[in-house]
Every structure is written in structure tokens, then in C-alpha cells.
mmCIF file of C-alpha atoms in Angstrom:
data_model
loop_
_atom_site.group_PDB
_atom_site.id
_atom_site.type_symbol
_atom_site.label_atom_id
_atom_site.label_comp_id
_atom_site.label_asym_id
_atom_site.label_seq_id
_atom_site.Cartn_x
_atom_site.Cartn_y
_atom_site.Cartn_z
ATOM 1 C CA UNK Q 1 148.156 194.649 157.382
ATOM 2 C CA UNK Q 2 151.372 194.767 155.740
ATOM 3 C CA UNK Q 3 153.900 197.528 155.822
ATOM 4 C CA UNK Q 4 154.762 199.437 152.543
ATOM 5 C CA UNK Q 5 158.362 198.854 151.371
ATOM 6 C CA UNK Q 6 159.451 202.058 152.966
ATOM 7 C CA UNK Q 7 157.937 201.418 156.320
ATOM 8 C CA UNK Q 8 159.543 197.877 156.136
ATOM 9 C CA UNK Q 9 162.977 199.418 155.179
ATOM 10 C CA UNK Q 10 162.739 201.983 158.468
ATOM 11 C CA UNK Q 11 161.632 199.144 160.934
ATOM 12 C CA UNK Q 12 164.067 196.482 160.009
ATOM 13 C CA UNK Q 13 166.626 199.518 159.949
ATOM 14 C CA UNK Q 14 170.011 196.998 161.656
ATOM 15 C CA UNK Q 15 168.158 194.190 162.306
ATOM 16 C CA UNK Q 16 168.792 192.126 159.199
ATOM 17 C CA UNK Q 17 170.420 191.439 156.821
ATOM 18 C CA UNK Q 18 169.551 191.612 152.976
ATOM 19 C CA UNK Q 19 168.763 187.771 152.697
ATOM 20 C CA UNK Q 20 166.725 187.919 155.975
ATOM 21 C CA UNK Q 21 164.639 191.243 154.845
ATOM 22 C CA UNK Q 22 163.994 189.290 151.390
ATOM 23 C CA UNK Q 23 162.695 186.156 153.230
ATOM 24 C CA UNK Q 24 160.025 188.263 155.297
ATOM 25 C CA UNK Q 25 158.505 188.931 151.712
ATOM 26 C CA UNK Q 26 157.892 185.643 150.834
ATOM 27 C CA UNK Q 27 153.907 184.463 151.410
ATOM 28 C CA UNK Q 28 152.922 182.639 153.835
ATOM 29 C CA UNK Q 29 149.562 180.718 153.627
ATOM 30 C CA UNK Q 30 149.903 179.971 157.238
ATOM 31 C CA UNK Q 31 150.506 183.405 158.392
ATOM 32 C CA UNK Q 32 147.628 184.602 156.558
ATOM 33 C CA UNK Q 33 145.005 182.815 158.020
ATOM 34 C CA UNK Q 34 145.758 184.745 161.273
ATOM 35 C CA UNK Q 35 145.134 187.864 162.699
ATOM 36 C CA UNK Q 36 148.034 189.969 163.595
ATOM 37 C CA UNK Q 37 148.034 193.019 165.813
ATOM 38 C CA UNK Q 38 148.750 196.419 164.617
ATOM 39 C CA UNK Q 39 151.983 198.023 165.806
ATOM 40 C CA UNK Q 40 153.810 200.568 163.578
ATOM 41 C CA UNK Q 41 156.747 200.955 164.321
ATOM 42 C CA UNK Q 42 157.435 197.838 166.294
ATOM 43 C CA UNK Q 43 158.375 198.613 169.054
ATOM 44 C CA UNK Q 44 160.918 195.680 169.465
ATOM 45 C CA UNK Q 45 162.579 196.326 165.907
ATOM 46 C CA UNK Q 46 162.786 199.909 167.750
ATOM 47 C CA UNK Q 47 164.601 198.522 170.286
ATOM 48 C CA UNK Q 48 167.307 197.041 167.873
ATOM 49 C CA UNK Q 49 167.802 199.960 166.547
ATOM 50 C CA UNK Q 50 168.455 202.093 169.298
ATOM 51 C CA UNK Q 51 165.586 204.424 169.746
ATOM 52 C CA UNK Q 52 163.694 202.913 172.593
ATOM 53 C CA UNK Q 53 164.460 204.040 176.236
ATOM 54 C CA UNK Q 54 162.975 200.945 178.129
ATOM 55 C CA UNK Q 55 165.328 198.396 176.581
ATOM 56 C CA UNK Q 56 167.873 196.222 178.079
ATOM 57 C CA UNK Q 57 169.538 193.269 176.703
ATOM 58 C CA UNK Q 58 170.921 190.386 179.059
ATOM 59 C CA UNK Q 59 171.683 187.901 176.321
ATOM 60 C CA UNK Q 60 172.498 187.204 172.763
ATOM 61 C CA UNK Q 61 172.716 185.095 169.647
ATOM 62 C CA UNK Q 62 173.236 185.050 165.951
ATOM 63 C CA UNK Q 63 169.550 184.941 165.684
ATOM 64 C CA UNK Q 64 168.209 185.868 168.850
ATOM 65 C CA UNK Q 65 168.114 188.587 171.469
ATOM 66 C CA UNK Q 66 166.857 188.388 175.301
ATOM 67 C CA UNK Q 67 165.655 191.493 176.813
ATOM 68 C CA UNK Q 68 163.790 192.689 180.073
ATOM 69 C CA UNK Q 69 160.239 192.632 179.949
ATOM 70 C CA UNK Q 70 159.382 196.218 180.459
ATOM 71 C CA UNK Q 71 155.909 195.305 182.380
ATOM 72 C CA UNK Q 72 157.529 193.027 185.168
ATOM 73 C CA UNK Q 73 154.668 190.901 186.461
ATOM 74 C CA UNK Q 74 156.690 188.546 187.839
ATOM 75 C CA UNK Q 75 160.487 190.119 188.936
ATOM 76 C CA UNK Q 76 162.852 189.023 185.915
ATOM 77 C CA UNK Q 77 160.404 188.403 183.377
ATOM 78 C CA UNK Q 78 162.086 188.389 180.124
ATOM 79 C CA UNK Q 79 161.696 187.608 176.329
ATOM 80 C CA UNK Q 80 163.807 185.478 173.856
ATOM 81 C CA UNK Q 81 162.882 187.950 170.354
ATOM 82 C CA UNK Q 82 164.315 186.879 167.197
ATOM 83 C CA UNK Q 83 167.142 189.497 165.318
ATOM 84 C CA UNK Q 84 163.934 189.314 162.268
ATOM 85 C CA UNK Q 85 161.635 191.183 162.044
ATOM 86 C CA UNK Q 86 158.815 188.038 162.353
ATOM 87 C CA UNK Q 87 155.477 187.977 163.684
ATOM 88 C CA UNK Q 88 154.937 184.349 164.349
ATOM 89 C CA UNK Q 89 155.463 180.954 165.451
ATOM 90 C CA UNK Q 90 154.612 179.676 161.693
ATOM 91 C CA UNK Q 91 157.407 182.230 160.061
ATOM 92 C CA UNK Q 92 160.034 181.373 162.160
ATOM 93 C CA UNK Q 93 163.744 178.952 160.015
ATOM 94 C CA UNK Q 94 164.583 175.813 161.400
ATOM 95 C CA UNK Q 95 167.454 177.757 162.786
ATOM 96 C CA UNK Q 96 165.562 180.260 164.263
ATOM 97 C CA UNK Q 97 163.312 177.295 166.149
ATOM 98 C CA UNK Q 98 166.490 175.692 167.889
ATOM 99 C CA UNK Q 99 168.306 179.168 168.747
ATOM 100 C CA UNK Q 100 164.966 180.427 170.373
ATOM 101 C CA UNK Q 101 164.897 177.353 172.547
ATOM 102 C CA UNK Q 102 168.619 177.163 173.135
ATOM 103 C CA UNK Q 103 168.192 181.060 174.224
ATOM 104 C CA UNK Q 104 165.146 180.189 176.445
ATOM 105 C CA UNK Q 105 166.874 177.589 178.663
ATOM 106 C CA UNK Q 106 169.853 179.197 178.758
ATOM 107 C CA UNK Q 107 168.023 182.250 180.402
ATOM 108 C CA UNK Q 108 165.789 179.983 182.320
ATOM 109 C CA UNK Q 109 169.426 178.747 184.154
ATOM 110 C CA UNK Q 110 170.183 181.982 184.779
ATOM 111 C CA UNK Q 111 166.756 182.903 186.164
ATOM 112 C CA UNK Q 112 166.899 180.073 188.731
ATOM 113 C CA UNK Q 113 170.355 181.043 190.096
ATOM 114 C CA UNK Q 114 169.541 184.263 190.415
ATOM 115 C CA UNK Q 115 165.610 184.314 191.979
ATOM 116 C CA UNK Q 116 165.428 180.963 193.376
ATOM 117 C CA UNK Q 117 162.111 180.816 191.458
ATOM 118 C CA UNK Q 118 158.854 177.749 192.245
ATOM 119 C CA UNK Q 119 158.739 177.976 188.928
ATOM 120 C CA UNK Q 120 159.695 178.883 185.133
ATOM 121 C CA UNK Q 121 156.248 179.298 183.056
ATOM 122 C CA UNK Q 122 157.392 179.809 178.974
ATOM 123 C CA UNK Q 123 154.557 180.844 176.916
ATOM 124 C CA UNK Q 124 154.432 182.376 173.171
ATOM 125 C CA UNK Q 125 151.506 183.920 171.345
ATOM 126 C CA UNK Q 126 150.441 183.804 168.062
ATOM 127 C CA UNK Q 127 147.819 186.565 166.205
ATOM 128 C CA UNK Q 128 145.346 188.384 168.260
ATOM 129 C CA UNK Q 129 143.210 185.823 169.690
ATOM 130 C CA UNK Q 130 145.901 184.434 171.135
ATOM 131 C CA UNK Q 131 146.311 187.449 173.267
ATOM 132 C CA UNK Q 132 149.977 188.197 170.965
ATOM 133 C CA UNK Q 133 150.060 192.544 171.090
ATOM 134 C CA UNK Q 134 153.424 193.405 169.497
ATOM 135 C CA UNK Q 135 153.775 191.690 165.656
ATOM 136 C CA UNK Q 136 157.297 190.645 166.255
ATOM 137 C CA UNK Q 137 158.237 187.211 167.026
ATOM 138 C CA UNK Q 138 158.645 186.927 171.403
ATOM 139 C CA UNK Q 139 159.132 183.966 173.261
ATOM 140 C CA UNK Q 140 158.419 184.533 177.584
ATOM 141 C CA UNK Q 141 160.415 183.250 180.100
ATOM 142 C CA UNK Q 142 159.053 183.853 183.242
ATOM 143 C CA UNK Q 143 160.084 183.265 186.992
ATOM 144 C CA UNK Q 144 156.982 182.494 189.064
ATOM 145 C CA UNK Q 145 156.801 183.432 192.711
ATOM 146 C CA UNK Q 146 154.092 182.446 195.536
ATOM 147 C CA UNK Q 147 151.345 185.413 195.985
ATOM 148 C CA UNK Q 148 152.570 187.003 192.371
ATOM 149 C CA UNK Q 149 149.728 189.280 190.207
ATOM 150 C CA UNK Q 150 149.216 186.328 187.954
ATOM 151 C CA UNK Q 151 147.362 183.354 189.218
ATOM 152 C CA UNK Q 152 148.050 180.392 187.351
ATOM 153 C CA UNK Q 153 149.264 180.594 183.871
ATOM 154 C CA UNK Q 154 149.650 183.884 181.535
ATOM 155 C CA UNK Q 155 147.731 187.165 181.998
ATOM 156 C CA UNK Q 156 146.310 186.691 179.489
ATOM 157 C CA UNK Q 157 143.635 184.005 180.155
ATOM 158 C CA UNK Q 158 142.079 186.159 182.411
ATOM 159 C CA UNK Q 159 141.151 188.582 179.652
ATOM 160 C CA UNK Q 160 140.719 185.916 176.708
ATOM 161 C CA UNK Q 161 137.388 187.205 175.979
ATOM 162 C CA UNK Q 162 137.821 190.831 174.942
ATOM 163 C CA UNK Q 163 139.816 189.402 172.324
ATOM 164 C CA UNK Q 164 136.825 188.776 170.213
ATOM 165 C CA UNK Q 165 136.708 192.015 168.605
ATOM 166 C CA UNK Q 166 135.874 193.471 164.988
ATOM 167 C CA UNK Q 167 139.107 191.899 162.798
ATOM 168 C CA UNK Q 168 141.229 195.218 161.837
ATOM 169 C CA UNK Q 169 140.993 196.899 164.256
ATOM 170 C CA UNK Q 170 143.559 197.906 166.752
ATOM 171 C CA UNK Q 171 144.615 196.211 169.891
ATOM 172 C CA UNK Q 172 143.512 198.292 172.574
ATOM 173 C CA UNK Q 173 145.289 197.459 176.216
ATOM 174 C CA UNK Q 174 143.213 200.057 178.080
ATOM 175 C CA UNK Q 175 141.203 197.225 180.004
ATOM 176 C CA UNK Q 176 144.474 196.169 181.673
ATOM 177 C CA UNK Q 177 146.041 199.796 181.814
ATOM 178 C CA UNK Q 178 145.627 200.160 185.732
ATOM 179 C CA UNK Q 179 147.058 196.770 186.092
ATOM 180 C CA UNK Q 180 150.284 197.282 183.613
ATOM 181 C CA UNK Q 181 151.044 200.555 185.151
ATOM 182 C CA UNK Q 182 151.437 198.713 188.525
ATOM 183 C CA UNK Q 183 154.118 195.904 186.834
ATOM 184 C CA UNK Q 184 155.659 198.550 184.671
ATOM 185 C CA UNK Q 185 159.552 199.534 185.379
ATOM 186 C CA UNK Q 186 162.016 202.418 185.003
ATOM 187 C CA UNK Q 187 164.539 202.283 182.305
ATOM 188 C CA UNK Q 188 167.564 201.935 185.292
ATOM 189 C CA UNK Q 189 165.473 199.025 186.800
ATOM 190 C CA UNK Q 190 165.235 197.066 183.934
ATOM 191 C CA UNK Q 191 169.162 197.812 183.110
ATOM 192 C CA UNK Q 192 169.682 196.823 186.946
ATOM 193 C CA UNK Q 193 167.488 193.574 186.545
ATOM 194 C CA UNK Q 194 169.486 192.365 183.082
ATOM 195 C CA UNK Q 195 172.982 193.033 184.907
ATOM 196 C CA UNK Q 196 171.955 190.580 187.773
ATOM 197 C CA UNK Q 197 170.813 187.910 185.391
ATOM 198 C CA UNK Q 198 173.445 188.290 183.084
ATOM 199 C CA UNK Q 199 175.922 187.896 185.623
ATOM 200 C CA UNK Q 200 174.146 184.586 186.557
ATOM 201 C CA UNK Q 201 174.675 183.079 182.708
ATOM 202 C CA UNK Q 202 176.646 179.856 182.309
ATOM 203 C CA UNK Q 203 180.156 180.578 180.361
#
């Protein structure tokens, strides 16, 4: 399932840099053993680079980036995404690990200053059975609200068991569709929703 060179070259297009795009070649025994989805382009190496409409960025690192979730099931749902182009948990640098959790908390502060939030549920997938659709490292930081679409824990629990389908073949959202078209957001909204967190970071 892995990109030619050329395809590899286009995605990662301003994301990294030569040392980083060298160290997504190396194997990974780990990585292989799971299933990723397939995604081509990804759509959050897209983003990077500039050619996706629903994007908005309230935070970022050396390594990391926090945007908008673009399906807002709970009101300031966002993601901590790494600048590399990685599609798991088990690919991720040492430095990566701490900046992704340093990013996390720092939005998390932000979240509960600005929603007032019962909550903050963080969750991360990893391969298609673990419910992960985009094969690009994400990391959710959610606020949780009484009487939200949700019920307890992430979507995708409720849905675990569609997951067991033929390996290679393409996730396919369409069970949820009606339920993602009611969370998903203009392009202003989600630039209006990263503005008001943003403005809620610590210094």
C-alpha cells in the first residue's frame, strides 16, 4: 500500500524536509503488521500544502500542527497531526512523541477556557481496525458536552464491527455519511472556531 516515489514526492510536497522524507523509507516491522487505510493524496499532507479549502490551523510546532476537525461532533474538536507525513503511533521519533503530547495539552488549556467543557476525551487510531481513515499520523482532542452526538467514548465504537472487511480494500464511510454530513462545517466556521481557541492559548 505504499506510494511510488513520485506520489511520495507530490504528497510530502512542504511538509518535510530531506532527512524527514528519507526516514519515512526506512521499514518498519511494526508498521507492517497493520492495516492502513487507503487515502491518495492525503488529505492532511494536502492541507500543508495549501490545496485544501476546509483547513484551519490554531496552533503550531517544529513537529506538529493543530487544526479544526472538519466533522465537528463535539464544537472545537481538533487534531494534533505531525509536520511528517506518518501513518502511525509505531512510526512516530522520540521527539515527535513528546511534541504531540506537549501540543495536545496545550490545546486541551485552550479548549477549557474557551468552552467550559465536562470533559476533554484524547483518542488516536492506529490501522483500520482501529477505526484510523486518513494514513497520516492524528492525535484528537476533543471537548465533550452533556446531550452531544457521541455517547460515551469515540464514534467509532459504535461502528467497530464494519471494520472487519476484506484487507485491501478501501475504507468506505458511507454507513456514517448521514451522520458526518450533520457534524460537518463550512470553511469560515472552522476559520471562526480556530480564531476563538487560538486566542485562548497560554503565551
Amino acid at each position: 500500500m505504499r506510494p511510488s516515489e513520485t506520489s511520495d514526492r507530490r504528497l510530502l510536497e512542504g511538509c518535510l524536509t530531506p532527512s524527514a522524507v528519507a526516514s519515512t523509507r526506512r521499514p518498519n516491522r511494526r508498521r507492517q503488521l497493520i492495516e492502513l487505510p487507503l487515502r491518495d493524496p492525503c488529505n492532511l499532507c494536502e492541507g500543508m500544502a495549501g490545496r485544501e479549502e476546509r483547513w484551519a490551523i490554531i496552533d503550531q510546532s517544529e513537529h506538529t500542527l493543530t487544526v479544526i476537525n472538519p466533522w465537528q461532533f463535539e464544537v472545537g474538536q481538533c487534531c494534533v497531526i505531525t509536520r511528517r507525513h506518518v501513518a502511525t503511533l509505531l512510526d512516530l521519533s522520540a521527539e515527535e512523541c513528546g511534541a504531540i503530547l506537549v501540543s495536545a495539552q496545550r490545546v486541551a488549556e485552550a479548549l477549557v477556557e474557551t468552552y467550559q467543557p465536562l470533559g476533554i476525551l484524547t483518542f488516536q487510531n492506529n490501522g483500520v481496525f482501529s477505526g484510523q481513515e486518513t494514513p497520516h499520523f492524528h492525535f484528537h482532542v476533543v471537548p465533550r458536552q452533556k446531550g452531544s452526538d457521541w455517547g460515551i467514548g469515540p464514534p467509532q465504537l459504535a461502528t467497530f464491527e464494519g471494520a472487519g472487511r476484506q484487507r485491501g480494500t478501501s475504507h468506505d464511510p458511507s454507513a456514517d455519511a448521514q451522520r458526518r454530513e450533520r457534524v460537518r462545517v463550512s470553511a469560515r466556521q472552522l476559520v471562526e472556531t480556530a480564531e476563538l481557541i487560538r486566542s485562548n492559548l497560554r503565551a
